[in-house]
Every structure is written in C-alpha cells, then in structure tokens.
Short mmCIF file of C-alpha atoms in Angstrom, two decimals:
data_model
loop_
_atom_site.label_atom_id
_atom_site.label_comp_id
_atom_site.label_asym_id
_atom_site.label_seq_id
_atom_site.Cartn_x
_atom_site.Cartn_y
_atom_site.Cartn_z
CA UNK A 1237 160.70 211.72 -111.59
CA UNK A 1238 163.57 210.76 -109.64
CA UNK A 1239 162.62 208.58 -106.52
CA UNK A 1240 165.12 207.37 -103.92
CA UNK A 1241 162.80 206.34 -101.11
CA UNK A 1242 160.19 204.09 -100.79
CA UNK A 1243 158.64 202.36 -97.92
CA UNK A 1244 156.77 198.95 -99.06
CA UNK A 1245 155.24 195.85 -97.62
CA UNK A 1246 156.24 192.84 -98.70
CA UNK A 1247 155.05 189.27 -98.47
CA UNK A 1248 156.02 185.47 -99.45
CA UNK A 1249 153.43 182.78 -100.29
CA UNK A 1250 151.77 180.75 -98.14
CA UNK A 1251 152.28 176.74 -98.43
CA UNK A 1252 149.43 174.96 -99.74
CA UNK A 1253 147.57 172.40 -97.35
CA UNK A 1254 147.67 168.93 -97.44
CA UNK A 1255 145.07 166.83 -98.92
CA UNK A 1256 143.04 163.60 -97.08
CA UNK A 1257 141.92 161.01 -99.35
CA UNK A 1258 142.24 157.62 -99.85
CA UNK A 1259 142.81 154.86 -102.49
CA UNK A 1260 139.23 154.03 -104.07
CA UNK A 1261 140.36 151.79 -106.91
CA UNK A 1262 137.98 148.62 -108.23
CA UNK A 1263 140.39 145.54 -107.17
CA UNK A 1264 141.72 147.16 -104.80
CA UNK A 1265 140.53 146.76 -101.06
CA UNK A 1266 141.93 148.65 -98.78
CA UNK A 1267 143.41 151.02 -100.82
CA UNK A 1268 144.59 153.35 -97.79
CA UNK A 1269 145.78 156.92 -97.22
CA UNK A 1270 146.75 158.72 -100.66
CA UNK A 1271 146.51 162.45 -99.64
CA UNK A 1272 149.11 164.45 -101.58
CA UNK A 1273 151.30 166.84 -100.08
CA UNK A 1274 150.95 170.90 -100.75
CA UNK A 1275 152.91 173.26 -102.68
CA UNK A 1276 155.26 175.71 -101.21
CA UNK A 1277 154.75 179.22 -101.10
CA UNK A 1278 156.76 181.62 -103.43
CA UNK A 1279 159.55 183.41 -102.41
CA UNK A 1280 159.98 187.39 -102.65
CA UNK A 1281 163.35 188.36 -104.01
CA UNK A 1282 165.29 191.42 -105.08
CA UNK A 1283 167.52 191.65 -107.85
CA UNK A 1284 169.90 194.46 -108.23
CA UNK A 1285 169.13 195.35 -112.31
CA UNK A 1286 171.57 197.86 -114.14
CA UNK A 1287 168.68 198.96 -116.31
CA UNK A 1288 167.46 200.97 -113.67
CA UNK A 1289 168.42 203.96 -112.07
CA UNK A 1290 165.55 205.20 -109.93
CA UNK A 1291 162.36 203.38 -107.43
CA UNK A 1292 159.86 205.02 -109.34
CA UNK A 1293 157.95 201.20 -109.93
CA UNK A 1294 157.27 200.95 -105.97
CA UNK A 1295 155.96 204.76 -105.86
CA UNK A 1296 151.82 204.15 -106.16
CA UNK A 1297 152.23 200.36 -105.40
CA UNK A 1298 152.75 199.41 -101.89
CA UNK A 1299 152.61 195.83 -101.12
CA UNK A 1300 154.17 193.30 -103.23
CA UNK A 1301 153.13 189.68 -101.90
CA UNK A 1302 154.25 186.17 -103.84
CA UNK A 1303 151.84 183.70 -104.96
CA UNK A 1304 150.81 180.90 -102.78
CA UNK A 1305 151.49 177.21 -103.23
CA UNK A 1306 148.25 174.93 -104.24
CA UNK A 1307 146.72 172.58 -102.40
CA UNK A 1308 147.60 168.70 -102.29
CA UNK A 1309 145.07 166.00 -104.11
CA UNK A 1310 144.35 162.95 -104.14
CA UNK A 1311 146.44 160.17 -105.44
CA UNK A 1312 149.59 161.54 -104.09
CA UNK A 1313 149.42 164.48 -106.46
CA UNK A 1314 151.44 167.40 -104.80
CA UNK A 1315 150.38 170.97 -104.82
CA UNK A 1316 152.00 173.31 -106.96
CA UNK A 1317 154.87 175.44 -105.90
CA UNK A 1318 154.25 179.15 -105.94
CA UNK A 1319 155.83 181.37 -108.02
CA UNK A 1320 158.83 183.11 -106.55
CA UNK A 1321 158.22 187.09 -107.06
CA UNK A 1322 161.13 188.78 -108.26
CA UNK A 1323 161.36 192.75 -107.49
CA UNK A 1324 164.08 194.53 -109.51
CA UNK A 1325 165.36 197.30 -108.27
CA UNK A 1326 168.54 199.85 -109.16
CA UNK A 1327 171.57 199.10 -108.06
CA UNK A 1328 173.04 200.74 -104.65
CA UNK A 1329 169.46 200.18 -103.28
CA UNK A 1330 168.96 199.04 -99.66
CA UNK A 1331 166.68 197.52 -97.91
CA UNK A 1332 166.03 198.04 -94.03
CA UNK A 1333 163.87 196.47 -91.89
CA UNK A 1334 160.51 198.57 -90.76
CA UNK A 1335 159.04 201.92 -92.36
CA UNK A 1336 161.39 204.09 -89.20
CA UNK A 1337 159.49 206.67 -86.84
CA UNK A 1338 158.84 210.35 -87.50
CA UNK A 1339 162.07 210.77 -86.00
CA UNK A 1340 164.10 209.51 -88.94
CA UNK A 1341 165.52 206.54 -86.75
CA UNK A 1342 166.14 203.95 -89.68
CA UNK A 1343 165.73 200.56 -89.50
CA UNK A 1344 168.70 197.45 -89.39
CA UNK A 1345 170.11 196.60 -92.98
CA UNK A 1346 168.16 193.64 -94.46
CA UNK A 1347 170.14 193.32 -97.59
CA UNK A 1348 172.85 195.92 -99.86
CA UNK A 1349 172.37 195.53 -103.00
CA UNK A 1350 175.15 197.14 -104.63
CA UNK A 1351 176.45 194.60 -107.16
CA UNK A 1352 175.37 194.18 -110.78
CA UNK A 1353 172.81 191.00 -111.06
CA UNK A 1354 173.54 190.53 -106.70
CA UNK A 1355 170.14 188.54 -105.61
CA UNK A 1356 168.79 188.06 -102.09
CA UNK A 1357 165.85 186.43 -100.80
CA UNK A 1358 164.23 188.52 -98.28
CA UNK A 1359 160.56 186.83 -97.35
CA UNK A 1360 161.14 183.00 -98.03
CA UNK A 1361 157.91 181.08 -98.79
CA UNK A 1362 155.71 179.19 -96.42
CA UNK A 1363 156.32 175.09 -96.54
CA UNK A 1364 153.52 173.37 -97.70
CA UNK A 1365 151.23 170.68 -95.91
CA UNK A 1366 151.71 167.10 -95.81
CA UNK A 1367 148.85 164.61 -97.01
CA UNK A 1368 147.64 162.24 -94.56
CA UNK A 1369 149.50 159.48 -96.47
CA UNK A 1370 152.61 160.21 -94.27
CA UNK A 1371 150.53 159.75 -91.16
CA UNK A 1372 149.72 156.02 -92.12
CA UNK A 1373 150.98 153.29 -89.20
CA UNK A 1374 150.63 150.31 -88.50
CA UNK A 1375 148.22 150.97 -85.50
CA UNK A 1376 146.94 154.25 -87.37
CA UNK A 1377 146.22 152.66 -91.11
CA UNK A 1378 143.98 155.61 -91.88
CA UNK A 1379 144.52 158.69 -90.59
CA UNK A 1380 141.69 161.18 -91.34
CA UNK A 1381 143.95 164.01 -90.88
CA UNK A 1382 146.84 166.15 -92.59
CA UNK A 1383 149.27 169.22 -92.33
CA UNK A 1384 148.08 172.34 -93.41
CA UNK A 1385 150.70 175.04 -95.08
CA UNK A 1386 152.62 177.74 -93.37
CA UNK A 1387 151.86 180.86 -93.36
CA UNK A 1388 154.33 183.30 -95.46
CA UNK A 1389 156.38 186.21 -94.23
CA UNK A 1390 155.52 189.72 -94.18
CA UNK A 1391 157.74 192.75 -93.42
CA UNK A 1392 157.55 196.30 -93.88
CA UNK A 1393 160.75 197.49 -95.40
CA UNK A 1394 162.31 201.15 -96.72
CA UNK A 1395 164.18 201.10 -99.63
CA UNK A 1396 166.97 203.44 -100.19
CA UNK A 1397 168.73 203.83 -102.97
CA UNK A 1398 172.56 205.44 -102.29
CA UNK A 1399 173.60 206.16 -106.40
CA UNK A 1400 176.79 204.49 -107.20
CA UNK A 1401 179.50 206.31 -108.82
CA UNK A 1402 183.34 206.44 -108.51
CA UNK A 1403 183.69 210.48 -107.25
CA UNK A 1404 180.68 212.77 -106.35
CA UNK A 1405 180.87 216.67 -106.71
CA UNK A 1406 179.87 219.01 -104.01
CA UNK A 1407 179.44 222.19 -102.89
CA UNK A 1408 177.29 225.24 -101.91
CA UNK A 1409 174.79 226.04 -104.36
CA UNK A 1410 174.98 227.68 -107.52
CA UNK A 1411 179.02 226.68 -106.65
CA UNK A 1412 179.10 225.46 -110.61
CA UNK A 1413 178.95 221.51 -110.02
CA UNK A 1414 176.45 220.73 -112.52
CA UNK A 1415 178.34 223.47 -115.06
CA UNK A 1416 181.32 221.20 -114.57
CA UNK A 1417 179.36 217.57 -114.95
CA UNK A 1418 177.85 219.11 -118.51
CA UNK A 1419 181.52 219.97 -119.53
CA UNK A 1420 183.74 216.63 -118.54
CA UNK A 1421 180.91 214.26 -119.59
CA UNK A 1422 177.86 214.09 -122.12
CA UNK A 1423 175.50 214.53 -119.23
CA UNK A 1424 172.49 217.37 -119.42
CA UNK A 1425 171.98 218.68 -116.18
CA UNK A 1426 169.68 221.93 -115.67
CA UNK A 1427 171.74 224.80 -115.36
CA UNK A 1428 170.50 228.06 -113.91
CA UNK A 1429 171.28 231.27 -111.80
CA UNK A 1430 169.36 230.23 -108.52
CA UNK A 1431 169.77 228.05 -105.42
CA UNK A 1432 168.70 224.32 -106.15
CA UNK A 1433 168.94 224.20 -110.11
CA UNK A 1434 170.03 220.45 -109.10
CA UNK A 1435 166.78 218.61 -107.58
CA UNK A 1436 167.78 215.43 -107.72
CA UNK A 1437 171.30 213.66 -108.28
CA UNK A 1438 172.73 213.45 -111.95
CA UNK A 1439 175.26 210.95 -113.10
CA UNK A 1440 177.91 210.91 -115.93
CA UNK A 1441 180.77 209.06 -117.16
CA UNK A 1442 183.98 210.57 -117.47
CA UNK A 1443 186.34 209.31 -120.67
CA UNK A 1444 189.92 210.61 -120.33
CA UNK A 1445 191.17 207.80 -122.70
CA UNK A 1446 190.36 204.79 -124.24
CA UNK A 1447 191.34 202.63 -120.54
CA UNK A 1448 190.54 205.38 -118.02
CA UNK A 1449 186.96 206.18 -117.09
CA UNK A 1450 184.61 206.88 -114.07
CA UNK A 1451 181.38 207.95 -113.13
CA UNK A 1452 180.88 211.21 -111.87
CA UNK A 1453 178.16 212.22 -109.73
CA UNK A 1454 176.71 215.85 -109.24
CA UNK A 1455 174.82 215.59 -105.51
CA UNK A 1456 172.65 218.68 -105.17
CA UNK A 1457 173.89 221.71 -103.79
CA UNK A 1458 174.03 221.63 -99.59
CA UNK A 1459 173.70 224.34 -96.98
CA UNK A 1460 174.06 224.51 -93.46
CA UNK A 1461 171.71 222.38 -91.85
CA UNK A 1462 171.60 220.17 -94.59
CA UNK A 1463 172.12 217.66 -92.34
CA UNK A 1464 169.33 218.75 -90.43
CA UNK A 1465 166.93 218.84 -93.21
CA UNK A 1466 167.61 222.49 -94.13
CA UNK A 1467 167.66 223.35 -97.41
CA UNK A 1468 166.80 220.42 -99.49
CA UNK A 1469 167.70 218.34 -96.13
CA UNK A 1470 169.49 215.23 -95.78
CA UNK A 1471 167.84 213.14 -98.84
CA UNK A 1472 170.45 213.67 -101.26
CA UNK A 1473 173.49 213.33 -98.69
CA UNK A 1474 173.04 209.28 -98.96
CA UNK A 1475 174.48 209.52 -102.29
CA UNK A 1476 177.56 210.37 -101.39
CA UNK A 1477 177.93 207.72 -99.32
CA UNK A 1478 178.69 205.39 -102.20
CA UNK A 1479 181.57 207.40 -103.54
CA UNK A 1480 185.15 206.73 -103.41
CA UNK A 1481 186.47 210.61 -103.74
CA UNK A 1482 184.70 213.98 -103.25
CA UNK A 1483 185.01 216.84 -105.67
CA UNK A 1484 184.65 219.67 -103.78
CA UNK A 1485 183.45 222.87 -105.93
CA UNK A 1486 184.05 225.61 -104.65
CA UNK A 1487 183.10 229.37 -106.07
CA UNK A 1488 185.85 231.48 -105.32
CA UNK A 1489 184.67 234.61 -107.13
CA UNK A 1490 181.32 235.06 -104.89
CA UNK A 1491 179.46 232.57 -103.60
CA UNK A 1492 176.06 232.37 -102.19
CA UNK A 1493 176.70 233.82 -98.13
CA UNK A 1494 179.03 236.67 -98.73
CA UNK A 1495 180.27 236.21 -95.18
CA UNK A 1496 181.75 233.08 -96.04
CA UNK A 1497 185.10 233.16 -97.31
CA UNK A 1498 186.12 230.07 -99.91
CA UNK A 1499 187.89 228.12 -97.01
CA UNK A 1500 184.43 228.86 -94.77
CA UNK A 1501 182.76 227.63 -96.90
CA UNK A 1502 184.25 224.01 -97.66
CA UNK A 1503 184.45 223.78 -93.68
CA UNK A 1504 180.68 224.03 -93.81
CA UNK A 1505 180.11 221.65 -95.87
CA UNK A 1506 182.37 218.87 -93.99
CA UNK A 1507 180.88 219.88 -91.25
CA UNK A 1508 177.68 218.62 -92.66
CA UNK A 1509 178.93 215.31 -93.89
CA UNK A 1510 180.56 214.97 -90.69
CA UNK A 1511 176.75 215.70 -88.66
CA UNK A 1512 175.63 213.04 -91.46
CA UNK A 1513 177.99 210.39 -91.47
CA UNK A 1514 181.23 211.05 -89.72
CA UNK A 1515 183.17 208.53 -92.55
CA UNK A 1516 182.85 210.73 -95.01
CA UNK A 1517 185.29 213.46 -94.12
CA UNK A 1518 187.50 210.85 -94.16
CA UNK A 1519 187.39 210.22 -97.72
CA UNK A 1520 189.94 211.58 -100.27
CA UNK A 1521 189.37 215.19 -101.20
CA UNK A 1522 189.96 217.53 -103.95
CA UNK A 1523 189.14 221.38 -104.17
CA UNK A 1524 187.97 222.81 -107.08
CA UNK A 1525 188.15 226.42 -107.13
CA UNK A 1526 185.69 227.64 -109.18
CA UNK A 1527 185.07 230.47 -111.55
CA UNK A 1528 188.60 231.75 -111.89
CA UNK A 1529 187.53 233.97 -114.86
CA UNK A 1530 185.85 236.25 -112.70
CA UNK A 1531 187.51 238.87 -110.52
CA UNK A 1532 188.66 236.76 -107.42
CA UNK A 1533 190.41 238.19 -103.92
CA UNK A 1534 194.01 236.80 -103.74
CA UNK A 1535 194.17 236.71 -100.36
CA UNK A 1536 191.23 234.18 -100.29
CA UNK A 1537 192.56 232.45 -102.73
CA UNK A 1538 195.67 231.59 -101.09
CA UNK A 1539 194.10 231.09 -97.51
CA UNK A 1540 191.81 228.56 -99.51
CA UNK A 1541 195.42 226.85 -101.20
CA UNK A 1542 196.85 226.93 -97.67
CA UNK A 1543 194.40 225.54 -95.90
CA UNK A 1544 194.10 222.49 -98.97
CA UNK A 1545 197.74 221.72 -98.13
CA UNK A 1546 197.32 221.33 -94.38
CA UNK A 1547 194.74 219.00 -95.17
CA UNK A 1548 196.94 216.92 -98.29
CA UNK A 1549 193.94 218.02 -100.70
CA UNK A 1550 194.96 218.65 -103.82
CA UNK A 1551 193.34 221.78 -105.40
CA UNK A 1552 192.80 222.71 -109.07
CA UNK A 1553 192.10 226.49 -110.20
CA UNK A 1554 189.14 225.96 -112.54
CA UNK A 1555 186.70 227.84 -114.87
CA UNK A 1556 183.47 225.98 -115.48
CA UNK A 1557 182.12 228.92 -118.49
CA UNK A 1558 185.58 228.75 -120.43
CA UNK A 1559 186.65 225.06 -119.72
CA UNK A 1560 189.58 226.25 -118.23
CA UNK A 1561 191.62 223.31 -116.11
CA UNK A 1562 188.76 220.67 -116.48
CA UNK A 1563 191.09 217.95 -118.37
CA UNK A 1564 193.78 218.25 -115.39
CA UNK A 1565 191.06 218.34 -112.81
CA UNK A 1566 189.46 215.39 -113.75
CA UNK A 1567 193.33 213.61 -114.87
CA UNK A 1568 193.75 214.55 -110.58
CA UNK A 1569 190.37 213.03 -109.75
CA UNK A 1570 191.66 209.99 -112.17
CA UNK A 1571 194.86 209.46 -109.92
CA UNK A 1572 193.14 210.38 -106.55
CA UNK A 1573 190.79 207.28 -107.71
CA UNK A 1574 193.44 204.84 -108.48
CA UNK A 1575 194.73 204.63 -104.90
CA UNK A 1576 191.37 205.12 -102.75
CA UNK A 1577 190.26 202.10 -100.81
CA UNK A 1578 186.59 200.94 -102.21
CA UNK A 1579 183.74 201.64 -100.24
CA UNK A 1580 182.65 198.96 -97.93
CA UNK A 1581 179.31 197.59 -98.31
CA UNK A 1582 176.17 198.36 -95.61
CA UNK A 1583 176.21 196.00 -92.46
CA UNK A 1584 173.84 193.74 -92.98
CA UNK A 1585 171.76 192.25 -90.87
CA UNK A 1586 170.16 190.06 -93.13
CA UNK A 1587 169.55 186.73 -90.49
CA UNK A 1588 167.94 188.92 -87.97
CA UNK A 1589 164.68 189.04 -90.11
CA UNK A 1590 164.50 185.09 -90.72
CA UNK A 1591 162.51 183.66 -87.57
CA UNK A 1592 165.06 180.78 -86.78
CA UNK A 1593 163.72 177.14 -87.42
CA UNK A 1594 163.42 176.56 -83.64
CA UNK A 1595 163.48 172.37 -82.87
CA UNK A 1596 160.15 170.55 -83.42
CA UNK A 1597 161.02 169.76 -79.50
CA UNK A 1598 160.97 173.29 -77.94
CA UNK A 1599 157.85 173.95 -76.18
CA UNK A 1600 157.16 176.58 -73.63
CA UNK A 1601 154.98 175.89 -70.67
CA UNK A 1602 154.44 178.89 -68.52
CA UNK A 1603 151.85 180.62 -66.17
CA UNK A 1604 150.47 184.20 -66.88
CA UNK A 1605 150.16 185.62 -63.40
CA UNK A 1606 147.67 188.32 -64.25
CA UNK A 1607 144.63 185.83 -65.38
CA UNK A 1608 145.97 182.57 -64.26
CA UNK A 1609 146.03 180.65 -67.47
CA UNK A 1610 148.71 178.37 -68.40
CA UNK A 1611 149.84 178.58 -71.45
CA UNK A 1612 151.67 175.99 -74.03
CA UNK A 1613 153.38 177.03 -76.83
CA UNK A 1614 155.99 175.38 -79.32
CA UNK A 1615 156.32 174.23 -83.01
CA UNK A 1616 156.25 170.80 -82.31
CA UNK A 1617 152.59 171.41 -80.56
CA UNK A 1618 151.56 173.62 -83.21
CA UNK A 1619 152.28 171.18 -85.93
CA UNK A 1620 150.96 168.43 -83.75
CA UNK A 1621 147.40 170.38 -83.87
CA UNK A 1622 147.68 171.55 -87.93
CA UNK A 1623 147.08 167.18 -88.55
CA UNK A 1624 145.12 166.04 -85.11
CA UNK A 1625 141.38 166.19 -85.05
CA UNK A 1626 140.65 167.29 -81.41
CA UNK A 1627 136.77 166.72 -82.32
CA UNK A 1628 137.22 162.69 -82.91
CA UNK A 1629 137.65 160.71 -79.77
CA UNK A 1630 140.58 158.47 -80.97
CA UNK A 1631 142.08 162.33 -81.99
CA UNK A 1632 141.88 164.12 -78.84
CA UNK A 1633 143.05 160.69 -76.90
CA UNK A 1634 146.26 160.95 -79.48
CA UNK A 1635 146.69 164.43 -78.75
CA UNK A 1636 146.42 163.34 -74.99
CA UNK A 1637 149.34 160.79 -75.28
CA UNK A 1638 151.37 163.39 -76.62
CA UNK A 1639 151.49 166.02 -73.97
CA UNK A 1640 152.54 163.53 -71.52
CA UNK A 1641 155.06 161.81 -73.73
CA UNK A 1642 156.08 165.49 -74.13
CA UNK A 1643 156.21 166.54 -70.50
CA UNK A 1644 153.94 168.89 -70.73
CA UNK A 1645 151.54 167.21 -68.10
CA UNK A 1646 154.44 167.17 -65.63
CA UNK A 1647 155.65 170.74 -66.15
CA UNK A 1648 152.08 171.95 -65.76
CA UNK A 1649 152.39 170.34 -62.75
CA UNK A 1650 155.32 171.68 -61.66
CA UNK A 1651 153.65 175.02 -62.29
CA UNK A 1652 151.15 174.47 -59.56
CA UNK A 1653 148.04 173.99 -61.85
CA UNK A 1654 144.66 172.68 -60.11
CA UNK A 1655 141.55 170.87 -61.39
CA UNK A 1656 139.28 173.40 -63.31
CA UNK A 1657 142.16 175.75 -64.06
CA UNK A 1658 142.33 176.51 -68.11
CA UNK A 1659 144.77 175.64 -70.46
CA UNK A 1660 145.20 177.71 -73.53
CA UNK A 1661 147.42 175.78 -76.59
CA UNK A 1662 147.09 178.38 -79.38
CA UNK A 1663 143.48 179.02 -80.41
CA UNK A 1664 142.18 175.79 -78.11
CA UNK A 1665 141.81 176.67 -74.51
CA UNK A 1666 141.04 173.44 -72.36
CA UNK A 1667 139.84 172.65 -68.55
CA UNK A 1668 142.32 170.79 -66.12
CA UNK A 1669 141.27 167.63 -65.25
CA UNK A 1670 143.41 164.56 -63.82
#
C-alpha cells in the first residue's frame, strides 16, 4: 500500500544521572568523592534511504523514542551513552513540526529530506548527570550530592513524502497518463476505462539513449476541486511539487465533462495547481494531446494549439493505443528538462524546534498577580537544585548563599514581597522570611 502521510511522535533519550560514592579502598583514608558521571541520551535521526519509496514502516507504529543513557557508578565509571535511533525514510520526505488541525493548516518545516543518504538530527539526546566527584572543594571535600540527566525531546511531527522525479504527467482522468507512463518506460500502472484507475502516484524512468534519462511521474488524475479535496482531493497534488516540468495530457477526442473543450480543460487543471500552490503554474509546460487516433474536432484542436503558443508551451499530437509521437514527446520533455531551473528545497525551519541553550545565568524572577506567588525560574537554578540537598542543613544554607549571590533576594525585593508570602522555584515552594 502506498502511504505518503504519517503523523508520529518522536522522542530522544534521556541522560543518565550521576552517581554519589566515594573512594573505600584499604590504605587509603580519605578516599573522597568518586561518583561517575551519566551517559547521554540517544539521539533520533532521519536518514533519507533510496531503498524506499513509500512510509508504510510508520503506518501502525506511532512513537519512535531513543534509548536512554545509563546511570554513572562508582569509581568514576561513566554511564553509557544511548543509542542514537536512526529512522529511514524515502527520499522527498518532510518533516513538519505538530500533527496540523482539522483544518489542514500544516505545521513549519523541521527538516527536507530530499537528497540521497541527507541526515538530520531532529530530537537531540538529553546530557547526562555529573557525579558528585566534580562537586569536591576545598571547603566542600565531600559533597553528598550530584546532577541528575536531562530529560529528552519529544515532538509530534507529520511526515510527507512529495515523490521525486524530473517531469510529472497530468491531466483529467481517464486523459491516458498512465497509458503513456506504460509505453515510454517499463513501468506497470493499472489501466482501465473509469475515473481514478491511478490511486496512488507511479514512477518510471525514461531511457532515450545511453546518456539521456529521467524519471517520469504519473500523479493521479485531478478534477475541479481537487484542490479542495474533491475528487481524490489534494493528497496527490504534493507530488508535483517536486517536479521540474509538467506533462500535461490532455484527451482531445472526448474527455470526461463533455462541456469542456481541450483548452477548458487544461485551464482547469492550472487553476487547481494554482488554488494549491501558486509556483506551480509557473513551471515549464508541455501539452500532450491525446488520443489522436480517434475522431477529434479540428476546431478544438487548433484553439487548444493556439492557446499552447500564447502560453510558449510546446504541444505534441499523441496516440497513447498506437504509440504514435511518444519518442518525440518525451525527446521535447528531454530538452524542456535540460534548461529548467531545479526545484528549490522546503524552507526549513529546522532551529525553531531546538530550545536554545539559554546561559546558566538567566533567571526569571517575577510575580503572578492572580495568586500572589513569586516565582523563580532559570537553568542555572534548576541545575543548582538537580545536585543540592534542600533536606541537609549545610544544603539548604548552600542553596541560601546562592540566591543572594544570584540576586534573586534583591529582585524579590524589588518585587514588593513580604514576610509569609510563598516562593515557588520549580516543584519547591518556600515561605518568605528575612
């Protein structure tokens, strides 16, 4: 089954803790602090694999989460380092940020993976704990405290995956576009004499010569509203997004709304890409007029070659049951290809979803108006509580020196606060006393 759209949770590792422990060695008095320090957490990662060509592995699993880094031990003995996880995934995938509402609003642009082998990191790993060894001074010689790990990172992400090939055909269904992959390329798409033969997209590669070759995608057939979600909707309209030139089939004998002429038609569909994406109508063109063995109106015909020229599209007069004009439609898509610009990868936002590592001296004092408490927040405070142990009196007096070496003291000051009033750091909420 062909699956292009996935929403997953992933998740790095958490650092391990550090350890508290000290040097108990025969001989050796005083051993002091030997706590080791703890592993970081794994990584999660997404490599952009060739060997795939669909998300069908993230269809029944949801949340993908790295392993965790081990504890520290004694004797110095770090923790292990967690493993990173690596998530392949086809390339032309990308990854947004968030699951999107019912409303189809998408998400920023984490990462675009549209390179062969192209890695990014997207949920780094939580740093592990130090032992108490590093808290050793001379007026502290044995700390009976140490670091524990940081928490990983966990985001809800969509994946898309936007196929990657050099020109994409489309059309109105039952136009002939997967009659014309099946004939320029070894490709096996269902054929049949309905609307939406083509369910998902199929690719091929087109040979001309032993130098010249491209991929060639057939997108499934679009209707008015596509990009509305008529039809089959707007699911299959990403692929086109990745190609360079669009083949545009077009049945010139009958096709499917008999009040449509041929030029009608091919309006209708820009005027879908255009609803989708507005960039795409600005890609190189080329008509294919379709099913020239057939009885076809002259007059349409050459409002359909007319209105080609006032756009600078060429057009080719094809015939996908006899074969007729494939090898100089596809020798035109070949030439079209050799002068269109690439296409330009996704913005990303990829440093949006990495919580900046904010100085160990920013901390936040503020008042909440509504209940009155004062509240203290900052990394260098949060680390200071991971390795202080408020519940010993020589810990909580330590912890004391720091908020006023801090300012903290002073700014709650500042605020206005008053004996009995409560101070919330984190978890810990204290009383206000001078």
């Amino acid at each position: 089954m062909f699956i292009d759209h996935v929403r997953i949770t992933i998740a790095s590792g958490a650092g391990g803790h550090g350890h508290i422990s000290f040097r108990r060695e025969k001989f050796v008095p005083n051993g002091g602090p030997d706590g080791g320090d703890g592993g970081r957490g794994g990584d999660v990662i997404f490599v952009a694999d060739t060997g795939m060509n669909t998300l069908t592995d993230f269809r029944y699993k949801k949340k993908f989460t790295a392993q965790a880094g081990e504890n520290g031990g004694k004797s110095r003995r770090s923790g292990k380092n967690g493993e990173h996880l690596i998530l392949k995934v086809p390339v032309g995938t990308l990854v947004r940020y968030g699951w999107g509402g019912d409303d189809g609003e998408k998400g920023m642009v984490m990462a675009d993976l549209n390179a062969p082998g192209e890695r990014r990191t997207l949920a780094k790993g939580g740093r592990g704990g130090r032992g108490n060894q590093h808290f050793a001074t001379p007026a502290r010689q044995a700390p009976k405290f140490c670091e524990d790990g940081k928490p990983g990172k966990e985001y809800k992400v969509t994946l898309e995956l936007k196929l990657i090939a050099d020109a994409g055909i489309i059309g109105f269904p039952n136009a002939g576009k997967s009659t014309l992959l099946s004939r320029v390329t070894a490709a096996k798409p269902k054929i049949a004499d309905y609307q939406f033969t083509t369910l998902a997209p199929n690719l091929g590669v087109v040979r001309l010569d032993h130098t010249t070759e491209f991929v060639l995608a057939d997108i499934p057939g679009l209707i008015e509203g596509a990009s509305q979600g008529v039809g089959l909707g707007f699911d299959f309209l990403r692929h086109i997004e990745r190609t360079r030139v669009l083949v545009h089939v077009v049945d010139v004998a009958r096709i499917e709304d008999d009040s449509l002429t041929p030029t009608q038609a091919v309006e209708k569909i820009n005027e879908e890409l255009r609803r989708f994406n507005p960039s795409l109508t600005e890609r190189p063109q080329i008509i294919a007029a379709n099913k020239i063995d057939l009885p076809v109106n002259p007059s349409k015909l050459e409002e359909l070659e007319k209105y080609a020229a006032s756009k600078g599209w060429p057009i080719f007069l094809i015939s996908g049951a006899t074969g007729q004009g494939m090898q100089e439609l596809m020798r035109g898509v070949s030439q079209v290809l050799a002068d269109a610009p690439p296409v330009s990868s996704f913005e990303t936002d990829y440093e949006t979803y990495f919580e900046p590592e904010r100085r160990e001296d920013f901390i936040t004092v503020e008042k909440d108006e509504e209940d009155g408490v004062f509240r203290v927040e900052g990394p260098g405070i949060e680390r200071m509580l991971g390795y202080t142990n408020l519940a010993d009196e020589r810990g909580f007096a330590f912890f004391q020196r720091f908020l006023r070496e801090k300012g903290i003291i002073d700014r709650l000051d500042e605020l206005g606060i008053q004996e009995n009033d409560t101070v919330q750091i984190y978890e810990h909420e204290f009383d206000y006393w001078k």
